[in-house]
Coordinates of N, CA, C and O in Angstrom, one line a residue:
M1 N -30.7 62.9 9.4 CA -30.3 62.3 8.1 C -30.0 63.5 7.2 O -30.8 64.4 7.1
E2 N -28.9 63.4 6.5 CA -28.6 64.5 5.5 C -28.7 63.8 4.1 O -28.2 62.8 3.8
V3 N -29.4 64.5 3.2 CA -29.6 64.1 1.8 C -29.0 65.2 0.9 O -29.4 66.3 1.1
R4 N -28.2 64.7 0.0 CA -27.6 65.7 -0.9 C -27.1 65.0 -2.2 O -27.0 63.8 -2.2
E5 N -26.8 65.9 -3.1 CA -26.2 65.3 -4.4 C -24.7 64.9 -4.1 O -24.0 65.5 -3.3
V6 N -24.3 63.8 -4.8 CA -23.0 63.3 -4.6 C -22.4 63.0 -6.0 O -23.1 63.0 -7.0
S7 N -21.1 62.7 -6.0 CA -20.5 62.4 -7.3 C -20.8 61.0 -7.7 O -21.2 60.2 -6.8
P8 N -20.7 60.6 -8.9 CA -21.0 59.2 -9.3 C -20.1 58.2 -8.6 O -20.5 57.2 -8.1
E9 N -18.8 58.6 -8.4 CA -17.9 57.7 -7.6 C -18.4 57.4 -6.2 O -18.1 56.3 -5.7
T10 N -19.1 58.3 -5.6 CA -19.6 58.1 -4.3 C -20.6 57.0 -4.2 O -20.7 56.3 -3.2
T11 N -21.3 56.7 -5.3 CA -22.3 55.7 -5.4 C -21.8 54.3 -5.6 O -22.5 53.3 -5.4
Y12 N -20.6 54.2 -6.2 CA -20.1 52.9 -6.7 C -20.0 51.8 -5.6 O -20.4 50.6 -5.9
E13 N -19.5 52.1 -4.5 CA -19.4 51.1 -3.4 C -20.7 50.5 -3.0 O -20.8 49.2 -2.9
L14 N -21.7 51.3 -2.8 CA -23.0 50.8 -2.4 C -23.7 50.0 -3.6 O -24.3 49.0 -3.4
R15 N -23.5 50.6 -4.8 CA -24.1 49.9 -6.0 C -23.5 48.5 -6.1 O -24.2 47.5 -6.3
H16 N -22.2 48.4 -5.9 CA -21.5 47.1 -6.0 C -22.0 46.1 -4.9 O -22.3 45.0 -5.2
A17 N -21.9 46.6 -3.7 CA -22.2 45.8 -2.5 C -23.7 45.3 -2.5 O -24.0 44.1 -2.2
I18 N -24.6 46.1 -2.9 CA -26.0 45.8 -2.9 C -26.6 45.2 -4.2 O -27.3 44.3 -4.2
L19 N -26.2 45.9 -5.3 CA -26.9 45.5 -6.6 C -26.1 44.5 -7.4 O -26.7 43.8 -8.2
R20 N -24.8 44.5 -7.3 CA -24.0 43.7 -8.2 C -22.8 43.0 -7.5 O -21.7 43.1 -7.9
P21 N -23.1 42.4 -6.3 CA -21.9 41.9 -5.5 C -21.1 40.7 -6.2 O -20.0 40.5 -5.8
H22 N -21.7 40.0 -7.1 CA -21.1 38.9 -7.8 C -20.5 39.3 -9.1 O -20.2 38.4 -9.9
Q23 N -20.5 40.6 -9.4 CA -20.0 41.0 -10.7 C -18.7 41.9 -10.4 O -18.5 42.4 -9.3
P24 N -18.0 42.1 -11.5 CA -16.8 43.0 -11.3 C -17.2 44.4 -10.9 O -18.3 44.9 -11.2
F25 N -16.4 45.1 -10.1 CA -16.7 46.4 -9.6 C -17.0 47.4 -10.8 O -17.9 48.2 -10.7
E26 N -16.4 47.2 -11.9 CA -16.6 48.0 -13.1 C -18.1 47.9 -13.6 O -18.6 48.8 -14.3
A27 N -18.8 46.9 -13.3 CA -20.2 46.7 -13.7 C -21.1 47.8 -13.0 O -22.2 48.0 -13.4
C28 N -20.6 48.4 -12.0 CA -21.3 49.5 -11.3 C -21.1 50.9 -11.8 O -21.6 51.8 -11.3
I29 N -20.3 50.9 -12.9 CA -20.0 52.2 -13.5 C -20.8 52.3 -14.8 O -20.5 51.5 -15.7
Y30 N -21.7 53.2 -14.9 CA -22.6 53.3 -16.1 C -22.1 54.4 -17.0 O -21.6 55.5 -16.6
D31 N -22.3 54.2 -18.3 CA -21.9 55.2 -19.3 C -22.5 56.5 -19.1 O -21.9 57.6 -19.4
T32 N -23.7 56.6 -18.5 CA -24.5 57.8 -18.3 C -24.1 58.5 -17.0 O -24.7 59.6 -16.8
D33 N -23.3 58.0 -16.2 CA -23.0 58.6 -14.9 C -22.5 60.0 -15.0 O -22.7 60.8 -14.0
R34 N -21.8 60.4 -16.0 CA -21.3 61.7 -16.1 C -22.0 62.6 -17.1 O -21.5 63.7 -17.5
D35 N -23.1 62.2 -17.6 CA -23.9 63.0 -18.6 C -24.2 64.3 -17.9 O -24.5 64.3 -16.6
V36 N -24.3 65.4 -18.6 CA -24.6 66.7 -18.0 C -25.9 66.8 -17.3 O -26.1 67.5 -16.4
T37 N -26.9 66.0 -17.7 CA -28.2 66.0 -17.1 C -28.4 65.0 -16.0 O -29.4 65.0 -15.3
T38 N -27.4 64.2 -15.8 CA -27.4 63.1 -14.8 C -27.1 63.7 -13.4 O -26.2 64.6 -13.3
F39 N -27.8 63.2 -12.4 CA -27.4 63.6 -11.0 C -27.6 62.4 -10.1 O -28.3 61.5 -10.4
H40 N -26.8 62.4 -9.0 CA -26.8 61.3 -8.1 C -27.1 61.8 -6.7 O -26.6 62.9 -6.3
V41 N -27.8 61.1 -5.9 CA -28.3 61.5 -4.6 C -27.8 60.5 -3.5 O -28.0 59.3 -3.8
G42 N -27.4 61.0 -2.4 CA -27.0 60.1 -1.3 C -27.6 60.5 0.0 O -27.9 61.7 0.2
A43 N -28.0 59.6 0.8 CA -28.5 59.9 2.2 C -27.4 59.4 3.1 O -26.9 58.3 3.1
F44 N -27.1 60.3 4.1 CA -26.1 60.0 5.1 C -26.7 60.0 6.5 O -27.5 60.9 6.8
Y45 N -26.4 59.0 7.2 CA -26.9 58.8 8.6 C -25.7 58.8 9.5 O -24.8 58.0 9.4
E46 N -25.6 59.8 10.4 CA -24.5 60.0 11.3 C -23.2 60.0 10.5 O -22.2 59.4 10.9
G47 N -23.2 60.6 9.4 CA -22.0 60.8 8.5 C -21.7 59.6 7.6 O -20.7 59.7 6.8
T48 N -22.4 58.5 7.7 CA -22.2 57.4 6.9 C -23.2 57.3 5.7 O -24.4 57.5 5.9
L49 N -22.7 57.1 4.5 CA -23.5 57.0 3.3 C -24.3 55.7 3.5 O -23.7 54.6 3.5
I50 N -25.7 55.8 3.5 CA -26.5 54.6 3.7 C -27.4 54.3 2.5 O -27.9 53.2 2.4
S51 N -27.6 55.3 1.6 CA -28.5 55.1 0.5 C -28.1 55.9 -0.7 O -27.7 57.1 -0.5
V52 N -28.2 55.4 -1.9 CA -27.9 56.2 -3.1 C -28.9 55.9 -4.2 O -29.6 54.8 -4.2
A53 N -29.0 56.8 -5.1 CA -29.7 56.5 -6.4 C -29.2 57.5 -7.4 O -28.7 58.6 -7.1
S54 N -29.4 57.1 -8.7 CA -28.9 58.0 -9.8 C -30.1 58.3 -10.7 O -31.0 57.4 -10.8
F55 N -30.1 59.4 -11.3 CA -31.2 59.9 -12.1 C -30.7 60.4 -13.4 O -29.8 61.3 -13.5
Y56 N -31.2 59.9 -14.5 CA -30.7 60.1 -15.9 C -31.9 60.6 -16.7 O -33.0 60.2 -16.6
E57 N -31.5 61.5 -17.6 CA -32.5 61.9 -18.6 C -32.5 60.8 -19.7 O -31.5 60.6 -20.4
E58 N -33.6 60.1 -19.7 CA -33.8 59.0 -20.6 C -35.2 58.8 -20.9 O -36.1 58.8 -20.0
T59 N -35.5 58.6 -22.2 CA -36.9 58.5 -22.6 C -37.2 57.0 -22.9 O -36.5 56.3 -23.6
N60 N -38.3 56.5 -22.2 CA -38.8 55.2 -22.5 C -39.9 55.3 -23.5 O -40.9 55.9 -23.2
P61 N -39.8 54.7 -24.6 CA -40.8 54.8 -25.7 C -42.2 54.2 -25.3 O -43.2 54.5 -25.9
E62 N -42.2 53.5 -24.2 CA -43.5 52.9 -23.7 C -44.4 54.0 -23.1 O -45.6 53.8 -22.9
F63 N -43.8 55.2 -22.8 CA -44.6 56.2 -22.2 C -44.7 57.4 -23.1 O -43.8 57.6 -24.0
T64 N -45.9 58.1 -23.0 CA -46.1 59.2 -24.0 C -45.6 60.5 -23.5 O -45.5 61.5 -24.4
K65 N -45.2 60.7 -22.3 CA -44.6 61.9 -21.8 C -43.3 62.3 -22.6 O -42.5 61.4 -22.8
E66 N -43.2 63.5 -22.9 CA -42.0 64.0 -23.6 C -40.7 64.0 -22.7 O -39.7 63.6 -23.1
K67 N -40.9 64.7 -21.6 CA -39.8 64.9 -20.7 C -39.7 63.8 -19.6 O -40.6 63.8 -18.7
Q68 N -38.7 63.0 -19.7 CA -38.7 61.8 -18.8 C -37.3 61.7 -18.1 O -36.3 62.1 -18.7
Y69 N -37.3 61.2 -16.9 CA -36.0 60.8 -16.2 C -36.2 59.4 -15.8 O -37.3 58.9 -15.5
R70 N -35.0 58.7 -15.7 CA -35.0 57.3 -15.2 C -34.3 57.3 -13.9 O -33.2 57.8 -13.7
L71 N -34.8 56.6 -12.9 CA -34.2 56.2 -11.7 C -33.4 54.9 -11.9 O -34.0 54.0 -12.4
R72 N -32.2 54.9 -11.5 CA -31.4 53.7 -11.7 C -30.5 53.5 -10.5 O -30.0 54.5 -9.9
A73 N -30.1 52.3 -10.2 CA -29.1 52.0 -9.2 C -29.4 52.5 -7.8 O -28.6 53.1 -7.1
M74 N -30.6 52.3 -7.3 CA -31.0 52.7 -6.0 C -30.6 51.6 -5.0 O -30.9 50.4 -5.3
A75 N -29.9 51.9 -4.0 CA -29.4 50.9 -3.0 C -29.4 51.5 -1.6 O -28.9 52.7 -1.5
T76 N -29.7 50.7 -0.7 CA -29.7 51.2 0.7 C -29.0 50.0 1.5 O -29.3 48.9 1.3
L77 N -28.1 50.4 2.4 CA -27.5 49.4 3.3 C -28.6 48.6 4.0 O -29.5 49.2 4.7
P78 N -28.5 47.3 4.0 CA -29.5 46.5 4.7 C -29.6 46.8 6.2 O -30.7 46.8 6.8
T79 N -28.5 47.2 6.8 CA -28.5 47.5 8.3 C -29.2 48.8 8.6 O -29.5 49.1 9.7
H80 N -29.5 49.6 7.5 CA -30.1 50.9 7.8 C -31.5 51.1 7.1 O -32.0 52.2 6.9
R81 N -32.0 50.0 6.6 CA -33.3 50.0 6.0 C -34.4 50.3 7.0 O -34.2 49.9 8.2
G82 N -35.4 51.0 6.6 CA -36.5 51.3 7.6 C -36.3 52.6 8.2 O -37.2 53.0 9.0
L83 N -35.3 53.3 7.9 CA -35.1 54.7 8.5 C -35.6 55.8 7.6 O -35.6 56.9 8.0
G84 N -36.1 55.4 6.4 CA -36.7 56.4 5.5 C -35.6 57.0 4.6 O -35.9 58.0 3.9
A85 N -34.5 56.4 4.5 CA -33.4 57.0 3.6 C -33.8 56.9 2.2 O -33.6 57.9 1.4
G86 N -34.4 55.8 1.7 CA -34.8 55.7 0.3 C -35.9 56.7 0.0 O -35.8 57.4 -1.1
R87 N -36.8 56.9 0.8 CA -37.9 57.9 0.7 C -37.3 59.3 0.6 O -37.7 60.1 -0.3
A88 N -36.3 59.6 1.4 CA -35.7 60.9 1.5 C -34.9 61.1 0.2 O -35.0 62.2 -0.4
V89 N -34.3 60.1 -0.4 CA -33.5 60.2 -1.6 C -34.5 60.5 -2.8 O -34.3 61.4 -3.6
I90 N -35.6 59.8 -2.8 CA -36.6 60.0 -3.9 C -37.3 61.4 -3.7 O -37.4 62.1 -4.7
D91 N -37.6 61.8 -2.5 CA -38.2 63.1 -2.3 C -37.3 64.2 -2.8 O -37.7 65.1 -3.5
Y92 N -36.0 64.1 -2.5 CA -35.0 65.1 -2.9 C -35.0 65.1 -4.5 O -35.0 66.2 -5.1
A93 N -34.9 63.9 -5.1 CA -34.8 63.9 -6.5 C -36.1 64.4 -7.2 O -36.0 65.1 -8.2
E94 N -37.2 64.0 -6.7 CA -38.5 64.5 -7.3 C -38.6 66.0 -7.3 O -39.0 66.6 -8.2
K95 N -38.1 66.6 -6.2 CA -38.1 68.1 -6.1 C -37.2 68.6 -7.2 O -37.6 69.6 -8.0
R96 N -36.1 68.1 -7.4 CA -35.1 68.6 -8.4 C -35.7 68.3 -9.8 O -35.6 69.2 -10.7
I97 N -36.3 67.2 -10.0 CA -36.9 66.9 -11.3 C -38.1 67.8 -11.6 O -38.2 68.2 -12.8
R98 N -38.9 68.1 -10.6 CA -40.0 69.0 -10.9 C -39.5 70.4 -11.3 O -40.1 71.1 -12.1
E99 N -38.4 70.8 -10.7 CA -37.8 72.1 -11.0 C -37.4 72.1 -12.5 O -37.3 73.2 -13.1
K100 N -37.1 71.0 -13.0 CA -36.7 70.9 -14.4 C -37.9 70.7 -15.4 O -37.7 70.5 -16.6
N101 N -39.1 70.7 -14.8 CA -40.3 70.5 -15.6 C -40.4 69.1 -16.2 O -40.9 69.0 -17.3
I102 N -39.8 68.1 -15.6 CA -39.9 66.8 -16.1 C -41.2 66.2 -15.8 O -41.8 66.4 -14.7
E103 N -41.8 65.5 -16.7 CA -43.2 65.0 -16.6 C -43.3 63.6 -16.0 O -44.4 63.2 -15.5
L104 N -42.2 62.8 -16.1 CA -42.3 61.4 -15.7 C -41.0 61.0 -15.1 O -39.9 61.2 -15.7
L105 N -41.0 60.3 -14.0 CA -39.9 59.6 -13.5 C -40.2 58.1 -13.5 O -41.3 57.7 -13.0
W106 N -39.4 57.3 -14.1 CA -39.6 55.9 -14.3 C -38.4 55.1 -13.9 O -37.3 55.6 -13.8
C107 N -38.6 53.8 -13.7 CA -37.4 52.9 -13.4 C -37.8 51.5 -13.8 O -38.9 51.2 -14.1
M108 N -36.8 50.6 -13.9 CA -36.9 49.2 -14.1 C -36.4 48.5 -12.9 O -35.2 48.3 -12.7
G109 N -37.3 48.2 -12.0 CA -37.0 47.6 -10.7 C -37.1 46.1 -10.7 O -37.8 45.5 -11.5
R110 N -36.3 45.5 -9.9 CA -36.4 44.0 -9.7 C -37.7 43.7 -9.1 O -38.3 44.4 -8.3
T111 N -38.2 42.5 -9.5 CA -39.5 42.1 -8.9 C -39.5 42.0 -7.4 O -40.5 42.2 -6.7
S112 N -38.3 41.7 -6.9 CA -38.2 41.5 -5.4 C -38.4 42.8 -4.7 O -38.6 42.8 -3.4
V113 N -38.3 43.9 -5.3 CA -38.5 45.2 -4.7 C -39.7 46.0 -5.2 O -39.9 47.2 -5.0
Q114 N -40.6 45.3 -6.0 CA -41.7 46.0 -6.6 C -42.6 46.7 -5.5 O -43.0 47.8 -5.7
G115 N -42.9 46.0 -4.4 CA -43.7 46.6 -3.4 C -43.1 47.8 -2.8 O -43.8 48.8 -2.5
Y116 N -41.8 47.8 -2.6 CA -41.1 49.0 -2.1 C -41.3 50.2 -3.1 O -41.6 51.3 -2.6
Y117 N -41.1 50.0 -4.3 CA -41.3 51.1 -5.3 C -42.7 51.5 -5.4 O -43.0 52.7 -5.5
E118 N -43.6 50.6 -5.2 CA -45.1 51.0 -5.2 C -45.3 51.9 -3.9 O -46.1 52.9 -4.1
R119 N -44.7 51.6 -2.8 CA -44.9 52.4 -1.6 C -44.3 53.8 -1.8 O -44.7 54.8 -1.2
L120 N -43.3 53.9 -2.7 CA -42.7 55.2 -3.1 C -43.5 56.0 -4.1 O -43.2 57.1 -4.4
G121 N -44.6 55.3 -4.6 CA -45.5 56.0 -5.6 C -45.3 55.6 -7.0 O -46.0 56.1 -7.9
F122 N -44.4 54.7 -7.3 CA -44.3 54.1 -8.6 C -45.4 53.1 -8.9 O -45.9 52.5 -8.0
Q123 N -45.8 53.0 -10.2 CA -46.8 52.0 -10.6 C -46.2 51.0 -11.5 O -45.5 51.4 -12.4
P124 N -46.6 49.7 -11.4 CA -46.0 48.8 -12.3 C -46.5 49.0 -13.7 O -47.6 49.5 -14.0
H125 N -45.7 48.8 -14.7 CA -46.0 49.0 -16.1 C -45.2 48.0 -17.0 O -44.0 47.8 -16.7
G126 N -45.9 47.4 -17.9 CA -45.2 46.5 -18.9 C -45.0 45.1 -18.3 O -45.5 44.8 -17.2
N127 N -44.3 44.4 -19.1 CA -44.0 43.0 -18.8 C -42.8 42.8 -17.9 O -41.9 43.7 -17.9
V128 N -42.8 41.8 -17.1 CA -41.6 41.5 -16.3 C -40.5 41.0 -17.2 O -40.8 40.3 -18.2
F129 N -39.3 41.4 -17.0 CA -38.2 41.0 -17.8 C -37.1 40.4 -16.9 O -37.1 40.6 -15.7
D130 N -36.2 39.6 -17.5 CA -35.1 38.9 -16.8 C -33.8 39.4 -17.3 O -33.6 39.5 -18.4

C-alpha cells in the first residue's frame, strides 16, 4: 500500500461516493480544501485510491490546546476495508502534524463509525449532534 499526500480534487470522488452519495457532487468540495495549512492524504492499493482524509488547521473551542487540526472527510472504499488503509492514512497525517508541533487532532465523526475512530485512538467528547 502506498500512502501519500494528494490534491483536494483527488479526494472528491471517494468523498461523494462514501460520505455524500445522495447530495450534489459540489457538497464534497469544502471551502478549506485549498487553505495553505490544509493537506489531504490518500492510500493506494495496487494503484487504486482506496482511502482518503483531509486535515485542516481549525480550533475547536471545546478543547484547551492552542494548536489544533481537524480531521474531516475520511472515507474508504467498502470493498477495501480491513486492509489497514484508514490506519495508514491517520499514521501518515499524525506524523506530519507532530512535525508541525500540533497539540491536538480532533474530528466530528458519525455515530455509526465511533468505534472505528476509537480504535484509531480518538476519544469521544461532547454531545452527539445531528
